[in-house]
Amino acid sequence: GRSPARPPRRDPGQQPPLGRAGRPAPTAPLPAGPSGRRIATVVVLGLVLVAAVGAGIYLLLGGTVPFGSAAPTQPAAVSTDAPASAPGTDTGSTAGGGTGDPDVAFAAGGADVTPDCPFTAARVSELVGQPMKDGGSCLFGDGNGVATLTIVPASASTTEMTMDYMRDSATRMYANVEDLPGGTKGWIATKDVEAMAMAVTGKGGYTITMSSFQRLGGDGYAPVLRDVVAALPR
């Protein structure tokens, strides 16, 4: 039989056959073989290994800042020590070891303790000179819904903080305002149909109001209130 036709041999200096428009005829790309994939895999693994080794060396050297960034500045230390008092500055202490707070004067009796109602109905009746009944919450009345005497107990510190303000208000509401006698801290205010007093003792503070005592009138309230204040717990 016939032997297969062999392609004509081309001279090395001969140009490749031209296609249309005088361009070289396209040639098919070589398929990627297993060896090509192995080379790519080796390159990728090499890059990963280099990155891992670099990171390990960076951490081993104590690096905590990302590459290329400036080292953070440490905040200035804040002192928690209290500033020393300047010479001659009053820090609230007194020669007696107190705090300088006026409320300390009432500490033995409870400057911040609200006392109980100081009187019974029988005692109030003696002080005002007429029968009075206990209406609860330190409110006493004559039983006819007319004359009343009310006592509001509070801590000594609270009463003292409001005393000056209340006195100033009383000067605009009452005909007469005067200090309590005998060195007791407080005041009395009176007018024709009612009266009011504030007092601070060693047991607490008390605000006392009297109203509609027909037999007393304006001038009769002051001596009765003085007796009520004098009978408060000391």
PDB file of C-alpha atoms in Angstrom:
ATOM      1  CA  GLY A   1       0.000   0.000   0.000  1.00  0.00           C
ATOM      2  CA  ARG A   2       0.808   3.644  -0.116  1.00  0.00           C
ATOM      3  CA  SER A   3       2.732   5.352   2.673  1.00  0.00           C
ATOM      4  CA  PRO A   4       0.973   8.395   4.197  1.00  0.00           C
ATOM      5  CA  ALA A   5       1.811  11.713   2.647  1.00  0.00           C
ATOM      6  CA  ARG A   6       4.327  13.683   4.608  1.00  0.00           C
ATOM      7  CA  PRO A   7       4.032  17.455   4.944  1.00  0.00           C
ATOM      8  CA  PRO A   8       6.507  19.349   2.866  1.00  0.00           C
ATOM      9  CA  ARG A   9       9.646  20.307   4.688  1.00  0.00           C
ATOM     10  CA  ARG A  10      10.021  24.076   5.291  1.00  0.00           C
ATOM     11  CA  ASP A  11      13.235  25.927   5.062  1.00  0.00           C
ATOM     12  CA  PRO A  12      14.173  27.515   8.429  1.00  0.00           C
ATOM     13  CA  GLY A  13      14.433  30.905   6.782  1.00  0.00           C
ATOM     14  CA  GLN A  14      11.066  30.576   5.118  1.00  0.00           C
ATOM     15  CA  GLN A  15       8.191  32.714   6.567  1.00  0.00           C
ATOM     16  CA  PRO A  16       5.193  30.898   8.005  1.00  0.00           C
ATOM     17  CA  PRO A  17       2.194  30.717   5.773  1.00  0.00           C
ATOM     18  CA  LEU A  18       0.059  33.845   5.846  1.00  0.00           C
ATOM     19  CA  GLY A  19      -3.631  33.827   6.511  1.00  0.00           C
ATOM     20  CA  ARG A  20      -6.225  36.267   5.371  1.00  0.00           C
ATOM     21  CA  ALA A  21      -5.182  39.928   4.962  1.00  0.00           C
ATOM     22  CA  GLY A  22      -1.573  38.877   4.996  1.00  0.00           C
ATOM     23  CA  ARG A  23      -1.475  38.038   8.745  1.00  0.00           C
ATOM     24  CA  PRO A  24       0.248  34.961  10.195  1.00  0.00           C
ATOM     25  CA  ALA A  25      -2.134  32.076  10.566  1.00  0.00           C
ATOM     26  CA  PRO A  26      -3.237  31.696  14.212  1.00  0.00           C
ATOM     27  CA  THR A  27      -1.849  28.877  16.152  1.00  0.00           C
ATOM     28  CA  ALA A  28      -3.762  26.991  18.877  1.00  0.00           C
ATOM     29  CA  PRO A  29      -2.575  27.669  22.512  1.00  0.00           C
ATOM     30  CA  LEU A  30      -0.764  24.920  24.186  1.00  0.00           C
ATOM     31  CA  PRO A  31      -2.908  23.179  26.769  1.00  0.00           C
ATOM     32  CA  ALA A  32      -1.763  23.582  30.412  1.00  0.00           C
ATOM     33  CA  GLY A  33      -0.356  20.346  31.578  1.00  0.00           C
ATOM     34  CA  PRO A  34       0.062  18.870  35.035  1.00  0.00           C
ATOM     35  CA  SER A  35       3.540  20.321  35.297  1.00  0.00           C
ATOM     36  CA  GLY A  36       2.179  23.873  34.912  1.00  0.00           C
ATOM     37  CA  ARG A  37      -0.315  23.426  37.739  1.00  0.00           C
ATOM     38  CA  ARG A  38       2.398  22.039  39.982  1.00  0.00           C
ATOM     39  CA  ILE A  39       4.581  25.090  39.359  1.00  0.00           C
ATOM     40  CA  ALA A  40       1.738  27.491  40.234  1.00  0.00           C
ATOM     41  CA  THR A  41       0.975  25.598  43.434  1.00  0.00           C
ATOM     42  CA  VAL A  42       4.612  25.698  44.503  1.00  0.00           C
ATOM     43  CA  VAL A  43       4.746  29.471  43.924  1.00  0.00           C
ATOM     44  CA  VAL A  44       1.605  30.092  46.042  1.00  0.00           C
ATOM     45  CA  LEU A  45       2.864  27.889  48.875  1.00  0.00           C
ATOM     46  CA  GLY A  46       6.185  29.690  48.804  1.00  0.00           C
ATOM     47  CA  LEU A  47       4.500  33.092  49.167  1.00  0.00           C
ATOM     48  CA  VAL A  48       2.370  31.857  52.097  1.00  0.00           C
ATOM     49  CA  LEU A  49       5.455  30.409  53.805  1.00  0.00           C
ATOM     50  CA  VAL A  50       7.363  33.692  53.418  1.00  0.00           C
ATOM     51  CA  ALA A  51       4.447  35.688  54.917  1.00  0.00           C
ATOM     52  CA  ALA A  52       4.116  33.293  57.864  1.00  0.00           C
ATOM     53  CA  VAL A  53       7.846  33.384  58.634  1.00  0.00           C
ATOM     54  CA  GLY A  54       7.851  37.204  58.483  1.00  0.00           C
ATOM     55  CA  ALA A  55       4.886  37.469  60.852  1.00  0.00           C
ATOM     56  CA  GLY A  56       6.499  35.041  63.297  1.00  0.00           C
ATOM     57  CA  ILE A  57       9.730  37.030  63.374  1.00  0.00           C
ATOM     58  CA  TYR A  58       7.766  40.279  63.881  1.00  0.00           C
ATOM     59  CA  LEU A  59       5.848  38.891  66.865  1.00  0.00           C
ATOM     60  CA  LEU A  60       9.002  37.308  68.299  1.00  0.00           C
ATOM     61  CA  LEU A  61      10.615  40.739  68.344  1.00  0.00           C
ATOM     62  CA  GLY A  62       7.704  42.077  70.391  1.00  0.00           C
ATOM     63  CA  GLY A  63       6.006  44.024  67.638  1.00  0.00           C
ATOM     64  CA  THR A  64       2.495  45.199  68.511  1.00  0.00           C
ATOM     65  CA  VAL A  65       2.023  47.963  65.964  1.00  0.00           C
ATOM     66  CA  PRO A  66       0.916  47.259  62.374  1.00  0.00           C
ATOM     67  CA  PHE A  67       3.665  47.645  59.808  1.00  0.00           C
ATOM     68  CA  GLY A  68       4.122  51.181  58.647  1.00  0.00           C
ATOM     69  CA  SER A  69       2.139  52.850  61.480  1.00  0.00           C
ATOM     70  CA  ALA A  70       3.551  55.064  64.190  1.00  0.00           C
ATOM     71  CA  ALA A  71       3.921  53.776  67.706  1.00  0.00           C
ATOM     72  CA  PRO A  72       1.019  54.934  69.925  1.00  0.00           C
ATOM     73  CA  THR A  73       1.778  57.527  72.539  1.00  0.00           C
ATOM     74  CA  GLN A  74       1.138  56.557  76.129  1.00  0.00           C
ATOM     75  CA  PRO A  75      -1.387  58.771  77.983  1.00  0.00           C
ATOM     76  CA  ALA A  76       0.029  60.934  80.699  1.00  0.00           C
ATOM     77  CA  ALA A  77      -0.270  59.433  84.138  1.00  0.00           C
ATOM     78  CA  VAL A  78      -3.097  60.942  86.219  1.00  0.00           C
ATOM     79  CA  SER A  79      -2.339  61.472  89.859  1.00  0.00           C
ATOM     80  CA  THR A  80      -4.982  60.290  92.304  1.00  0.00           C
ATOM     81  CA  ASP A  81      -3.364  61.952  95.289  1.00  0.00           C
ATOM     82  CA  ALA A  82      -5.445  64.682  96.916  1.00  0.00           C
ATOM     83  CA  PRO A  83      -3.812  68.099  96.610  1.00  0.00           C
ATOM     84  CA  ALA A  84      -2.184  69.340  99.743  1.00  0.00           C
ATOM     85  CA  SER A  85      -3.894  72.243 101.432  1.00  0.00           C
ATOM     86  CA  ALA A  86      -2.118  75.532 101.261  1.00  0.00           C
ATOM     87  CA  PRO A  87      -0.890  76.964 104.550  1.00  0.00           C
ATOM     88  CA  GLY A  88      -3.667  78.733 106.372  1.00  0.00           C
ATOM     89  CA  THR A  89      -6.404  77.148 104.250  1.00  0.00           C
ATOM     90  CA  ASP A  90      -9.433  75.912 106.157  1.00  0.00           C
ATOM     91  CA  THR A  91     -10.094  72.296 105.197  1.00  0.00           C
ATOM     92  CA  GLY A  92     -13.169  71.991 107.377  1.00  0.00           C
ATOM     93  CA  SER A  93     -11.473  70.811 110.549  1.00  0.00           C
ATOM     94  CA  THR A  94     -11.667  72.633 113.855  1.00  0.00           C
ATOM     95  CA  ALA A  95      -9.545  72.708 116.949  1.00  0.00           C
ATOM     96  CA  GLY A  96     -11.933  70.296 118.586  1.00  0.00           C
ATOM     97  CA  GLY A  97     -11.469  67.726 115.804  1.00  0.00           C
ATOM     98  CA  GLY A  98     -14.827  68.474 114.175  1.00  0.00           C
ATOM     99  CA  THR A  99     -15.560  69.038 110.507  1.00  0.00           C
ATOM    100  CA  GLY A 100     -16.422  72.719 110.641  1.00  0.00           C
ATOM    101  CA  ASP A 101     -20.004  71.906 109.535  1.00  0.00           C
ATOM    102  CA  PRO A 102     -22.572  73.737 111.700  1.00  0.00           C
ATOM    103  CA  ASP A 103     -24.633  70.541 111.790  1.00  0.00           C
ATOM    104  CA  VAL A 104     -21.926  68.866 113.899  1.00  0.00           C
ATOM    105  CA  ALA A 105     -23.167  70.927 116.820  1.00  0.00           C
ATOM    106  CA  PHE A 106     -26.262  68.708 116.783  1.00  0.00           C
ATOM    107  CA  ALA A 107     -24.484  65.395 116.200  1.00  0.00           C
ATOM    108  CA  ALA A 108     -24.947  64.199 119.776  1.00  0.00           C
ATOM    109  CA  GLY A 109     -28.694  64.569 119.477  1.00  0.00           C
ATOM    110  CA  GLY A 110     -28.948  63.454 115.862  1.00  0.00           C
ATOM    111  CA  ALA A 111     -28.427  66.271 113.367  1.00  0.00           C
ATOM    112  CA  ASP A 112     -29.784  64.072 110.573  1.00  0.00           C
ATOM    113  CA  VAL A 113     -32.406  62.167 112.548  1.00  0.00           C
ATOM    114  CA  THR A 114     -36.066  63.184 112.385  1.00  0.00           C
ATOM    115  CA  PRO A 115     -37.527  63.078 115.907  1.00  0.00           C
ATOM    116  CA  ASP A 116     -40.961  61.826 116.856  1.00  0.00           C
ATOM    117  CA  CYS A 117     -43.849  64.118 117.748  1.00  0.00           C
ATOM    118  CA  PRO A 118     -42.744  65.674 121.059  1.00  0.00           C
ATOM    119  CA  PHE A 119     -46.140  66.044 122.780  1.00  0.00           C
ATOM    120  CA  THR A 120     -49.318  64.213 123.615  1.00  0.00           C
ATOM    121  CA  ALA A 121     -52.757  65.825 123.447  1.00  0.00           C
ATOM    122  CA  ALA A 122     -52.759  66.176 127.245  1.00  0.00           C
ATOM    123  CA  ARG A 123     -49.438  68.017 127.196  1.00  0.00           C
ATOM    124  CA  VAL A 124     -50.559  70.330 124.390  1.00  0.00           C
ATOM    125  CA  SER A 125     -53.738  71.099 126.342  1.00  0.00           C
ATOM    126  CA  GLU A 126     -51.606  72.209 129.289  1.00  0.00           C
ATOM    127  CA  LEU A 127     -49.383  74.386 127.141  1.00  0.00           C
ATOM    128  CA  VAL A 128     -52.139  76.243 125.257  1.00  0.00           C
ATOM    129  CA  GLY A 129     -54.541  76.449 128.199  1.00  0.00           C
ATOM    130  CA  GLN A 130     -57.533  74.697 126.629  1.00  0.00           C
ATOM    131  CA  PRO A 131     -58.550  71.113 125.771  1.00  0.00           C
ATOM    132  CA  MET A 132     -56.993  69.752 122.594  1.00  0.00           C
ATOM    133  CA  LYS A 133     -57.408  66.422 120.831  1.00  0.00           C
ATOM    134  CA  ASP A 134     -54.846  64.373 118.908  1.00  0.00           C
ATOM    135  CA  GLY A 135     -55.715  64.310 115.215  1.00  0.00           C
ATOM    136  CA  GLY A 136     -52.669  62.216 114.232  1.00  0.00           C
ATOM    137  CA  SER A 137     -49.394  63.212 112.551  1.00  0.00           C
ATOM    138  CA  CYS A 138     -48.676  65.686 115.389  1.00  0.00           C
ATOM    139  CA  LEU A 139     -51.817  67.695 114.575  1.00  0.00           C
ATOM    140  CA  PHE A 140     -53.931  68.812 117.531  1.00  0.00           C
ATOM    141  CA  GLY A 141     -57.358  70.442 117.368  1.00  0.00           C
ATOM    142  CA  ASP A 142     -60.014  71.756 119.735  1.00  0.00           C
ATOM    143  CA  GLY A 143     -62.552  69.201 118.492  1.00  0.00           C
ATOM    144  CA  ASN A 144     -64.693  71.892 116.862  1.00  0.00           C
ATOM    145  CA  GLY A 145     -62.622  72.331 113.721  1.00  0.00           C
ATOM    146  CA  VAL A 146     -61.477  75.797 114.723  1.00  0.00           C
ATOM    147  CA  ALA A 147     -58.303  76.073 116.803  1.00  0.00           C
ATOM    148  CA  THR A 148     -55.323  73.975 115.664  1.00  0.00           C
ATOM    149  CA  LEU A 149     -51.736  73.474 116.692  1.00  0.00           C
ATOM    150  CA  THR A 150     -49.448  71.576 114.323  1.00  0.00           C
ATOM    151  CA  ILE A 151     -45.855  70.485 114.873  1.00  0.00           C
ATOM    152  CA  VAL A 152     -43.671  69.291 111.988  1.00  0.00           C
ATOM    153  CA  PRO A 153     -40.550  67.497 113.315  1.00  0.00           C
ATOM    154  CA  ALA A 154     -37.457  67.351 111.101  1.00  0.00           C
ATOM    155  CA  SER A 155     -33.738  66.806 111.461  1.00  0.00           C
ATOM    156  CA  ALA A 156     -31.788  69.647 113.004  1.00  0.00           C
ATOM    157  CA  SER A 157     -29.701  70.091 109.862  1.00  0.00           C
ATOM    158  CA  THR A 158     -32.733  70.321 107.579  1.00  0.00           C
ATOM    159  CA  THR A 159     -34.511  72.812 109.832  1.00  0.00           C
ATOM    160  CA  GLU A 160     -31.446  75.017 110.129  1.00  0.00           C
ATOM    161  CA  MET A 161     -30.900  75.073 106.359  1.00  0.00           C
ATOM    162  CA  THR A 162     -34.426  76.460 105.793  1.00  0.00           C
ATOM    163  CA  MET A 163     -34.683  78.654 108.894  1.00  0.00           C
ATOM    164  CA  ASP A 164     -33.335  81.886 107.400  1.00  0.00           C
ATOM    165  CA  TYR A 165     -35.433  81.556 104.263  1.00  0.00           C
ATOM    166  CA  MET A 166     -38.579  80.874 106.268  1.00  0.00           C
ATOM    167  CA  ARG A 167     -37.914  83.804 108.573  1.00  0.00           C
ATOM    168  CA  ASP A 168     -37.499  86.115 105.604  1.00  0.00           C
ATOM    169  CA  SER A 169     -40.860  84.908 104.259  1.00  0.00           C
ATOM    170  CA  ALA A 170     -42.470  85.353 107.670  1.00  0.00           C
ATOM    171  CA  THR A 171     -41.514  89.035 107.762  1.00  0.00           C
ATOM    172  CA  ARG A 172     -43.851  89.564 104.793  1.00  0.00           C
ATOM    173  CA  MET A 173     -46.709  87.430 106.161  1.00  0.00           C
ATOM    174  CA  TYR A 174     -46.788  88.204 109.885  1.00  0.00           C
ATOM    175  CA  ALA A 175     -47.095  91.418 111.853  1.00  0.00           C
ATOM    176  CA  ASN A 176     -44.201  90.662 114.207  1.00  0.00           C
ATOM    177  CA  VAL A 177     -41.113  88.410 113.984  1.00  0.00           C
ATOM    178  CA  GLU A 178     -38.659  87.972 116.868  1.00  0.00           C
ATOM    179  CA  ASP A 179     -35.852  85.629 117.915  1.00  0.00           C
ATOM    180  CA  LEU A 180     -36.486  82.931 120.503  1.00  0.00           C
ATOM    181  CA  PRO A 181     -35.333  83.784 124.024  1.00  0.00           C
ATOM    182  CA  GLY A 182     -32.852  81.902 126.149  1.00  0.00           C
ATOM    183  CA  GLY A 183     -30.306  81.219 123.394  1.00  0.00           C
ATOM    184  CA  THR A 184     -32.552  78.724 121.579  1.00  0.00           C
ATOM    185  CA  LYS A 185     -31.903  78.853 117.840  1.00  0.00           C
ATOM    186  CA  GLY A 186     -35.104  79.931 116.100  1.00  0.00           C
ATOM    187  CA  TRP A 187     -37.755  82.603 115.838  1.00  0.00           C
ATOM    188  CA  ILE A 188     -41.457  83.370 116.473  1.00  0.00           C
ATOM    189  CA  ALA A 189     -43.833  85.191 114.098  1.00  0.00           C
ATOM    190  CA  THR A 190     -47.317  86.357 115.104  1.00  0.00           C
ATOM    191  CA  LYS A 191     -50.354  88.157 113.742  1.00  0.00           C
ATOM    192  CA  ASP A 192     -54.000  88.511 114.714  1.00  0.00           C
ATOM    193  CA  VAL A 193     -55.326  85.010 113.996  1.00  0.00           C
ATOM    194  CA  GLU A 194     -52.274  82.788 113.758  1.00  0.00           C
ATOM    195  CA  ALA A 195     -48.621  82.352 114.681  1.00  0.00           C
ATOM    196  CA  MET A 196     -45.591  80.318 113.677  1.00  0.00           C
ATOM    197  CA  ALA A 197     -42.279  79.316 115.226  1.00  0.00           C
ATOM    198  CA  MET A 198     -39.166  77.426 114.120  1.00  0.00           C
ATOM    199  CA  ALA A 199     -36.745  75.991 116.658  1.00  0.00           C
ATOM    200  CA  VAL A 200     -33.639  73.782 116.663  1.00  0.00           C
ATOM    201  CA  THR A 201     -32.696  71.810 119.777  1.00  0.00           C
ATOM    202  CA  GLY A 202     -30.270  69.012 120.551  1.00  0.00           C
ATOM    203  CA  LYS A 203     -32.933  66.460 119.518  1.00  0.00           C
ATOM    204  CA  GLY A 204     -33.984  67.882 116.167  1.00  0.00           C
ATOM    205  CA  GLY A 205     -35.808  70.713 114.450  1.00  0.00           C
ATOM    206  CA  TYR A 206     -39.462  71.733 114.878  1.00  0.00           C
ATOM    207  CA  THR A 207     -41.826  73.965 112.919  1.00  0.00           C
ATOM    208  CA  ILE A 208     -44.880  74.933 114.979  1.00  0.00           C
ATOM    209  CA  THR A 209     -48.031  76.687 113.739  1.00  0.00           C
ATOM    210  CA  MET A 210     -51.058  77.868 115.716  1.00  0.00           C
ATOM    211  CA  SER A 211     -54.274  79.107 114.168  1.00  0.00           C
ATOM    212  CA  SER A 212     -57.712  80.408 115.171  1.00  0.00           C
ATOM    213  CA  PHE A 213     -57.289  80.437 118.937  1.00  0.00           C
ATOM    214  CA  GLN A 214     -60.012  82.999 119.529  1.00  0.00           C
ATOM    215  CA  ARG A 215     -59.062  83.776 123.129  1.00  0.00           C
ATOM    216  CA  LEU A 216     -55.453  84.571 122.251  1.00  0.00           C
ATOM    217  CA  GLY A 217     -55.598  87.220 119.550  1.00  0.00           C
ATOM    218  CA  GLY A 218     -52.420  88.685 118.047  1.00  0.00           C
ATOM    219  CA  ASP A 219     -50.537  89.470 121.248  1.00  0.00           C
ATOM    220  CA  GLY A 220     -51.511  86.272 123.041  1.00  0.00           C
ATOM    221  CA  TYR A 221     -49.746  83.862 120.650  1.00  0.00           C
ATOM    222  CA  ALA A 222     -46.164  84.842 121.437  1.00  0.00           C
ATOM    223  CA  PRO A 223     -46.072  83.785 125.131  1.00  0.00           C
ATOM    224  CA  VAL A 224     -47.875  80.520 124.356  1.00  0.00           C
ATOM    225  CA  LEU A 225     -45.426  79.679 121.574  1.00  0.00           C
ATOM    226  CA  ARG A 226     -42.519  80.471 123.865  1.00  0.00           C
ATOM    227  CA  ASP A 227     -43.889  77.935 126.369  1.00  0.00           C
ATOM    228  CA  VAL A 228     -44.332  75.327 123.608  1.00  0.00           C
ATOM    229  CA  VAL A 229     -40.759  75.823 122.412  1.00  0.00           C
ATOM    230  CA  ALA A 230     -39.389  75.707 125.964  1.00  0.00           C
ATOM    231  CA  ALA A 231     -41.098  72.326 126.475  1.00  0.00           C
ATOM    232  CA  LEU A 232     -39.476  70.721 123.369  1.00  0.00           C
ATOM    233  CA  PRO A 233     -37.019  67.852 124.010  1.00  0.00           C
ATOM    234  CA  ARG A 234     -33.441  69.052 124.538  1.00  0.00           C
TER     235      ARG A 234
END
